[in-house]
Tab-separated table of C-alpha atoms and ligand atoms in Angstrom:
chain	number	residue	atom	x	y	z
A	234	UNK	CA	0.000	0.000	0.000
A	235	UNK	CA	1.405	3.450	-0.903
A	236	UNK	CA	1.829	6.046	1.794
A	237	UNK	CA	-0.702	8.292	0.085
A	238	UNK	CA	-3.300	5.543	-0.023
A	239	UNK	CA	-2.861	4.582	3.619
A	240	UNK	CA	-3.100	8.253	4.641
A	241	UNK	CA	-6.308	8.570	2.665
A	242	UNK	CA	-7.746	5.493	4.396
A	243	UNK	CA	-6.748	6.853	7.774
A	244	UNK	CA	-8.482	10.126	6.995
A	245	UNK	CA	-11.616	8.291	5.871
A	246	UNK	CA	-11.610	6.204	9.047
A	247	UNK	CA	-11.238	9.301	11.203
A	248	UNK	CA	-14.054	11.029	9.363
A	249	UNK	CA	-16.342	8.047	9.862
A	250	UNK	CA	-15.507	7.880	13.556
A	251	UNK	CA	-16.309	11.592	13.948
A	252	UNK	CA	-19.557	11.192	12.065
A	253	UNK	CA	-20.665	8.210	14.143
A	254	UNK	CA	-19.696	9.936	17.368
A	255	UNK	CA	-21.885	12.849	16.272
A	256	UNK	CA	-24.820	10.471	15.879
A	257	UNK	CA	-24.472	9.162	19.411
A	258	UNK	CA	-25.213	5.503	20.183
A	259	UNK	CA	-27.215	3.811	17.431
A	260	UNK	CA	-30.781	3.436	18.698
A	261	UNK	CA	-33.033	0.725	17.406
A	262	UNK	CA	-36.581	1.559	16.393
A	263	UNK	CA	-39.299	-1.014	16.930
A	264	UNK	CA	-41.852	-0.832	14.142
A	265	UNK	CA	-45.388	-1.972	14.947
A	266	UNK	CA	-47.771	-2.665	12.079
A	267	UNK	CA	-51.370	-1.650	12.768
A	268	UNK	CA	-53.777	-2.818	10.058
A	269	UNK	CA	-57.559	-2.439	9.861
A	270	UNK	CA	-60.441	-2.375	7.385
A	271	UNK	CA	-61.732	1.213	7.596
A	272	UNK	CA	-61.150	4.226	5.354
A	273	UNK	CA	-58.302	6.586	6.405
A	274	UNK	CA	-60.735	9.500	6.806
A	275	UNK	CA	-62.899	7.487	9.232
A	276	UNK	CA	-62.965	8.885	12.800
A	277	UNK	CA	-61.807	5.497	14.126
A	278	UNK	CA	-58.744	5.656	11.877
A	279	UNK	CA	-58.067	9.164	13.182
A	280	UNK	CA	-58.102	7.700	16.692
A	281	UNK	CA	-55.415	5.226	15.651
A	282	UNK	CA	-53.387	7.979	13.987
A	283	UNK	CA	-53.434	9.813	17.328
A	284	UNK	CA	-52.303	6.608	19.054
A	285	UNK	CA	-49.331	6.356	16.658
A	286	UNK	CA	-48.378	10.008	17.182
A	287	UNK	CA	-48.591	9.845	20.981
A	288	UNK	CA	-46.607	6.614	21.121
A	289	UNK	CA	-43.842	8.103	18.964
A	290	UNK	CA	-43.669	11.115	21.305
A	291	UNK	CA	-43.718	9.114	24.514
A	292	UNK	CA	-41.040	6.697	23.348
A	293	UNK	CA	-38.827	9.397	21.830
A	294	UNK	CA	-39.220	7.681	18.461
A	295	UNK	CA	-38.255	4.238	19.713
A	296	UNK	CA	-41.710	2.773	19.029
A	297	UNK	CA	-43.070	3.531	15.583
A	298	UNK	CA	-46.554	2.547	14.450
A	299	UNK	CA	-47.153	2.113	10.721
A	300	UNK	CA	-50.833	2.223	9.784
A	301	UNK	CA	-52.339	0.079	7.033
A	302	UNK	CA	-56.005	1.085	6.580
A	303	UNK	CA	-58.690	-0.049	4.082
A	304	UNK	CA	-58.114	-3.775	4.456
A	305	UNK	CA	-54.677	-3.577	2.756
A	306	UNK	CA	-53.334	-6.424	4.893
A	307	UNK	CA	-56.549	-8.423	5.055
A	308	UNK	CA	-60.136	-8.374	6.259
A	309	UNK	CA	-61.071	-7.670	9.866
A	310	UNK	CA	-61.137	-11.380	10.651
A	311	UNK	CA	-57.871	-12.068	8.849
A	312	UNK	CA	-56.125	-9.304	10.785
A	313	UNK	CA	-57.400	-10.742	14.080
A	314	UNK	CA	-56.062	-14.156	13.095
A	315	UNK	CA	-52.696	-12.660	12.114
A	316	UNK	CA	-52.423	-11.168	15.605
A	317	UNK	CA	-52.979	-14.603	17.080
A	318	UNK	CA	-50.196	-16.038	14.939
A	319	UNK	CA	-47.871	-13.132	15.679
A	320	UNK	CA	-47.684	-12.116	12.000
A	321	UNK	CA	-49.191	-8.688	12.685
A	322	UNK	CA	-48.666	-6.528	15.769
A	323	UNK	CA	-51.917	-4.615	16.073
A	324	UNK	CA	-55.391	-4.252	14.636
A	325	UNK	CA	-58.678	-2.562	15.350
A	326	UNK	CA	-61.755	-4.749	15.325
A	327	UNK	CA	-65.412	-4.323	16.039
A	328	UNK	CA	-66.305	-6.108	19.260
A	329	UNK	CA	-68.846	-8.061	17.155
A	330	UNK	CA	-65.982	-9.565	15.186
A	331	UNK	CA	-64.430	-10.687	18.483
A	332	UNK	CA	-67.467	-12.675	19.625
A	333	UNK	CA	-66.089	-15.834	18.017
A	334	UNK	CA	-62.797	-15.426	19.886
A	335	UNK	CA	-64.175	-14.654	23.362
A	336	UNK	CA	-67.871	-15.079	24.179
A	337	UNK	CA	-67.693	-12.140	26.617
A	338	UNK	CA	-67.814	-9.725	23.661
A	339	UNK	CA	-71.318	-10.990	22.844
A	340	UNK	CA	-72.680	-8.797	25.558
A	341	UNK	CA	-72.209	-5.714	23.356
A	342	UNK	CA	-74.172	-7.386	20.589
A	343	UNK	CA	-77.328	-7.360	22.715
A	344	UNK	CA	-79.769	-5.004	21.032
A	345	UNK	CA	-80.789	-1.859	22.912
A	346	UNK	CA	-78.415	-2.726	25.760
A	347	UNK	CA	-77.458	0.823	26.666
A	348	UNK	CA	-79.933	3.391	27.920
A	349	UNK	CA	-77.971	6.254	26.384
A	350	UNK	CA	-74.439	7.391	25.620
A	351	UNK	CA	-73.599	8.270	29.215
A	352	UNK	CA	-74.628	4.779	30.319
A	353	UNK	CA	-72.565	3.212	27.519
A	354	UNK	CA	-69.392	5.021	28.585
A	355	UNK	CA	-70.007	4.321	32.250
A	356	UNK	CA	-70.098	0.613	31.381
A	357	UNK	CA	-67.148	0.634	28.983
A	358	UNK	CA	-64.940	2.742	31.245
A	359	UNK	CA	-66.008	0.871	34.366
A	360	UNK	CA	-64.836	-2.427	35.795
A	361	UNK	CA	-67.015	-4.601	33.576
A	362	UNK	CA	-65.857	-2.873	30.379
A	363	UNK	CA	-62.194	-3.184	31.320
A	364	UNK	CA	-62.692	-6.855	32.155
A	365	UNK	CA	-64.226	-7.592	28.754
A	366	UNK	CA	-61.370	-5.719	27.047
A	367	UNK	CA	-58.964	-8.369	28.344
A	368	UNK	CA	-61.280	-11.333	27.797
A	369	UNK	CA	-59.462	-12.589	24.687
A	370	UNK	CA	-55.975	-12.298	26.120
A	371	UNK	CA	-55.719	-16.087	26.385
A	372	UNK	CA	-56.318	-16.139	22.618
A	373	UNK	CA	-53.370	-13.775	22.063
A	374	UNK	CA	-55.621	-10.731	21.603
A	375	UNK	CA	-55.128	-8.018	24.180
A	376	UNK	CA	-57.598	-5.134	24.085
A	377	UNK	CA	-56.047	-1.728	24.783
A	378	UNK	CA	-59.047	0.593	24.554
A	379	UNK	CA	-62.492	1.085	23.057
A	380	UNK	CA	-63.228	3.447	20.209
A	381	UNK	CA	-66.657	4.934	19.683
A	382	UNK	CA	-68.452	3.244	16.800
A	383	UNK	CA	-71.782	4.913	17.583
A	384	UNK	CA	-75.024	3.111	16.927
A	385	UNK	CA	-75.945	0.886	14.015
A	386	UNK	CA	-78.825	1.457	11.612
A	387	UNK	CA	-80.372	-0.508	8.740
A	388	UNK	CA	-80.144	0.352	5.056
A	389	UNK	CA	-81.472	-1.512	2.050
A	390	UNK	CA	-81.269	-1.489	-1.716
A	391	UNK	CA	-84.914	-2.480	-1.969
A	392	UNK	CA	-87.473	-0.807	0.187
A	393	UNK	CA	-87.963	1.815	2.830
A	394	UNK	CA	-87.781	0.259	6.265
A	395	UNK	CA	-89.862	2.140	8.794
A	396	UNK	CA	-91.148	-0.712	10.933
A	397	UNK	CA	-89.552	-4.086	11.709
A	398	UNK	CA	-92.124	-5.818	9.446
A	399	UNK	CA	-90.543	-4.024	6.499
A	400	UNK	CA	-87.417	-6.137	6.970
A	401	UNK	CA	-89.369	-9.379	6.556
A	402	UNK	CA	-87.894	-11.650	3.912
A	403	UNK	CA	-84.924	-9.373	3.136
A	404	UNK	CA	-81.383	-10.727	3.035
A	405	UNK	CA	-79.389	-8.599	5.426
A	406	UNK	CA	-75.606	-8.647	5.638
A	407	UNK	CA	-74.305	-8.998	9.177
A	408	UNK	CA	-70.868	-8.946	10.693
A	409	UNK	CA	-69.365	-12.329	11.525
A	410	UNK	CA	-71.188	-12.196	14.824
A	411	UNK	CA	-73.560	-14.772	16.320
A	412	UNK	CA	-75.416	-11.968	18.111
A	413	UNK	CA	-75.962	-9.898	14.977
A	414	UNK	CA	-77.205	-12.982	13.140
A	415	UNK	CA	-79.731	-13.739	15.884
A	416	UNK	CA	-80.909	-10.175	16.063
A	417	UNK	CA	-81.510	-9.931	12.323
A	418	UNK	CA	-83.415	-13.221	12.388
A	419	UNK	CA	-85.506	-12.047	15.318
A	420	UNK	CA	-86.508	-9.102	13.141
A	421	UNK	CA	-87.796	-11.471	10.459
A	422	UNK	CA	-84.981	-11.045	7.926
A	423	UNK	CA	-82.395	-13.597	6.869
A	424	UNK	CA	-78.800	-12.988	7.921
A	425	UNK	CA	-75.760	-13.360	5.668
A	426	UNK	CA	-72.344	-12.726	7.253
A	427	UNK	CA	-69.981	-11.028	4.778
A	428	UNK	CA	-66.681	-9.183	5.322
A	429	UNK	CA	-67.055	-5.407	5.352
A	430	UNK	CA	-64.702	-4.942	2.380
A	431	UNK	CA	-66.799	-7.265	0.220
A	432	UNK	CA	-70.126	-5.697	1.024
A	433	UNK	CA	-70.273	-3.035	-1.690
A	434	UNK	CA	-70.085	-5.686	-4.395
A	435	UNK	CA	-72.481	-7.975	-2.522
A	436	UNK	CA	-75.072	-5.182	-2.411
A	437	UNK	CA	-74.445	-4.321	-6.039
A	438	UNK	CA	-74.872	-7.887	-7.199
A	439	UNK	CA	-77.936	-8.544	-5.081
A	440	UNK	CA	-76.223	-11.161	-2.903
A	441	UNK	CA	-77.810	-9.226	-0.041
A	442	UNK	CA	-80.604	-6.631	0.021
A	443	UNK	CA	-79.243	-4.530	2.824
A	444	UNK	CA	-76.985	-4.164	5.814
A	445	UNK	CA	-76.571	-2.093	8.956
A	446	UNK	CA	-73.834	0.193	10.181
A	447	UNK	CA	-73.029	3.504	11.839
A	448	UNK	CA	-73.288	6.714	9.749
A	449	UNK	CA	-69.535	7.285	9.099
A	450	UNK	CA	-69.095	3.704	7.873
A	451	UNK	CA	-72.297	3.881	5.781
A	452	UNK	CA	-70.992	7.058	4.181
A	453	UNK	CA	-67.284	6.268	3.719
A	454	UNK	CA	-67.932	2.744	2.357
A	455	UNK	CA	-70.125	4.443	-0.268
A	456	UNK	CA	-72.882	1.911	0.433
A	457	UNK	CA	-75.239	4.897	0.281
A	458	UNK	CA	-74.742	4.940	-3.496
A	459	UNK	CA	-76.656	1.652	-3.600
A	460	UNK	CA	-78.917	1.977	-0.545
A	461	UNK	CA	-81.098	5.034	-0.704
A	462	UNK	CA	-82.939	4.648	2.623
A	463	UNK	CA	-81.187	4.760	5.982
A	464	UNK	CA	-83.361	4.073	9.006
A	465	UNK	CA	-82.093	5.291	12.385
A	466	UNK	CA	-83.105	2.165	14.278
A	467	UNK	CA	-80.030	2.442	16.553
A	468	UNK	CA	-80.493	-1.227	17.414
A	469	UNK	CA	-76.965	-1.840	18.695
A	470	UNK	CA	-74.059	0.251	19.964
A	471	UNK	CA	-71.114	-2.046	19.345
A	472	UNK	CA	-67.763	-0.476	20.277
A	473	UNK	CA	-64.566	-0.886	18.298
A	474	UNK	CA	-61.544	-2.329	20.072
A	475	UNK	CA	-57.860	-1.500	19.589
A	476	UNK	CA	-55.950	-4.778	19.910
A	477	UNK	CA	-52.323	-5.760	20.308
A	478	UNK	CA	-51.034	-9.272	19.748
A	479	UNK	CA	-50.117	-10.841	23.076
A	480	UNK	CA	-46.977	-12.171	21.335
A	481	UNK	CA	-45.842	-8.607	20.677
A	482	UNK	CA	-47.019	-7.338	24.073
A	483	UNK	CA	-44.755	-9.847	25.814
A	484	UNK	CA	-41.762	-8.699	23.792
A	485	UNK	CA	-42.152	-5.130	25.023
A	486	UNK	CA	-40.357	-3.898	28.126
A	487	UNK	CA	-42.615	-2.810	30.980
A	488	UNK	CA	-41.801	0.807	30.135
A	489	UNK	CA	-42.833	0.262	26.505
A	490	UNK	CA	-46.027	-1.463	27.637
A	491	UNK	CA	-46.824	1.567	29.767
A	492	UNK	CA	-46.289	3.943	26.808
A	493	UNK	CA	-48.512	1.778	24.599
A	494	UNK	CA	-51.309	1.665	27.177
A	495	UNK	CA	-51.110	5.398	27.901
A	496	UNK	CA	-51.064	6.316	24.201
A	497	UNK	CA	-54.110	4.078	23.670
A	498	UNK	CA	-55.971	5.786	26.516
A	499	UNK	CA	-55.190	9.234	25.125
A	500	UNK	CA	-56.256	8.222	21.613
A	501	UNK	CA	-59.489	6.805	23.049
A	502	UNK	CA	-60.412	10.153	24.590
A	503	UNK	CA	-59.503	12.023	21.417
A	504	UNK	CA	-61.487	9.662	19.192
A	505	UNK	CA	-64.628	9.978	21.299
A	506	UNK	CA	-64.511	13.726	20.893
A	507	UNK	CA	-64.477	13.289	17.119
A	508	UNK	CA	-67.378	10.880	16.890
A	509	UNK	CA	-70.546	12.947	17.183
A	510	UNK	CA	-69.351	15.573	14.742
A	511	UNK	CA	-68.272	12.868	12.275
A	512	UNK	CA	-71.719	11.257	12.567
A	513	UNK	CA	-73.459	14.551	11.909
A	514	UNK	CA	-71.270	15.208	8.881
A	515	UNK	CA	-71.858	11.700	7.491
A	516	UNK	CA	-75.629	12.093	7.801
A	517	UNK	CA	-75.473	15.509	6.112
A	518	UNK	CA	-73.369	14.064	3.306
A	519	UNK	CA	-75.677	11.139	2.572
A	520	UNK	CA	-78.748	13.395	2.737
A	521	UNK	CA	-77.062	15.772	0.294
A	522	UNK	CA	-76.489	12.764	-1.976
A	523	UNK	CA	-80.235	12.102	-1.961
A	524	UNK	CA	-80.523	9.382	0.703
A	525	UNK	CA	-83.693	9.410	2.762
A	526	UNK	CA	-82.806	9.317	6.479
A	527	UNK	CA	-85.773	7.873	8.360
A	528	UNK	CA	-86.491	8.309	12.056
A	529	UNK	CA	-88.571	5.283	13.002
A	530	UNK	CA	-90.419	4.450	16.170
A	531	UNK	CA	-87.523	2.635	17.816
A	532	UNK	CA	-89.712	0.951	20.422
A	533	UNK	CA	-91.193	-1.236	17.661
A	534	UNK	CA	-87.757	-2.659	16.883
A	535	UNK	CA	-86.940	-2.973	20.553
A	536	UNK	CA	-90.050	-5.046	21.295
A	537	UNK	CA	-89.177	-7.523	18.547
A	538	UNK	CA	-85.737	-8.304	19.942
A	539	UNK	CA	-86.350	-7.950	23.689
A	540	UNK	CA	-86.510	-11.729	24.224
A	541	UNK	CA	-82.881	-12.088	23.115
A	542	UNK	CA	-81.672	-10.762	26.441
A	543	UNK	CA	-83.307	-13.592	28.383
A	544	UNK	CA	-82.417	-16.226	25.816
A	545	UNK	CA	-78.725	-15.348	26.025
A	546	UNK	CA	-78.787	-15.244	29.815
A	547	UNK	CA	-80.235	-18.753	29.791
A	548	UNK	CA	-77.845	-20.170	27.189
A	549	UNK	CA	-74.693	-18.395	28.338
A	550	UNK	CA	-75.045	-17.516	32.021
A	551	UNK	CA	-71.593	-15.867	32.128
A	552	UNK	CA	-72.597	-13.482	29.341
A	553	UNK	CA	-75.942	-12.914	31.075
A	554	UNK	CA	-74.061	-11.953	34.207
A	555	UNK	CA	-71.881	-9.485	32.301
A	556	UNK	CA	-75.024	-8.001	30.752
A	557	UNK	CA	-76.487	-7.582	34.226
A	558	UNK	CA	-73.366	-5.717	35.345
A	559	UNK	CA	-73.460	-3.542	32.237
A	560	UNK	CA	-77.096	-2.669	32.909
A	561	UNK	CA	-76.220	-1.705	36.458
A	562	UNK	CA	-73.383	0.623	35.455
A	563	UNK	CA	-74.154	4.188	36.479
A	564	UNK	CA	-72.594	7.322	35.006
B	81	LIG	C1	-68.069	-0.794	11.851
B	81	LIG	C2	-66.810	-1.123	12.555
B	81	LIG	C3	-65.889	-1.934	11.691
B	81	LIG	C4	-66.609	-3.107	11.071
B	81	LIG	C5	-67.842	-2.659	10.381
B	81	LIG	C6	-68.653	-3.846	9.830
B	81	LIG	O1	-67.829	0.154	10.873
B	81	LIG	O2	-66.139	0.047	12.949
B	81	LIG	O3	-64.819	-2.393	12.457
B	81	LIG	O4	-65.793	-3.765	10.167
B	81	LIG	O5	-68.644	-1.936	11.259
B	81	LIG	O6	-69.857	-3.738	9.774
B	81	LIG	O7	-68.067	-4.860	9.466
């Protein structure tokens, strides 16, 4: 090696050392993938975006959440299953979609369970709500918080639904939820479980005649283009759940777990503040697009499904007991 060449190498080495010293110790960043089925402008997605931002701040950039909305990594059910296998770190699922993984979540599928919004939050934020959040932990699904998913309402491609009788004989899409299936049947319609991302086509092709969902999801899925009547039956108020794979949770240090839980709690509060305004805007948007928004006599729907509460308590006493505790929750 010539003297000039070895001097040049020495200089390069020194420069590198100075540069690295300037960077400080190399810090590793843990990247968490969070995938779900909703549109990125949905208020529930905005809740998750807040979670990602707060976690980045709390961890000084050491925990990074990458969001994959719109079913990019799979349907709601597929994402839940990936969490169980450890192939995906986090997802957001409707509690209805969790009923098959932990029966405790069925309690939220009981129609007309909550007296009003204040009662709903008292139950979800109280002991019983927190208990249900962790009910699927043994199945590698750890609930971190609830997001507001409002109340669900029917819509059809065929006819105006004003009274429960108007649903008779219609094929209604449900979530993959035993409770939703029973409720739709109790209302005299037939129930067809279909993944949310496949529903637009199913409505278009007449595989089903209608479905039910909250206003932001009805609007952002563009189902309103096919279903021109939206009836505010408000039959269920099923919360969404932010989930972390128990595999990933166990890999986190206790400090990281604390950041994750705190960021989830902060995003939960933020998301709830967004919900009512988002609902109002969604209803305005579908009305402006020519959809008829119907305010029915809700008691008629309620009467039809009232027996479900007792039936479930008889068949699944543990769920019946949770329902009793939910009913007793006081704001
Ligand atoms: C709601 C919920 C979603 C769910 C959807 C459905 O929009 O937030 O998580 O996928 O309902 O009806 O499938």
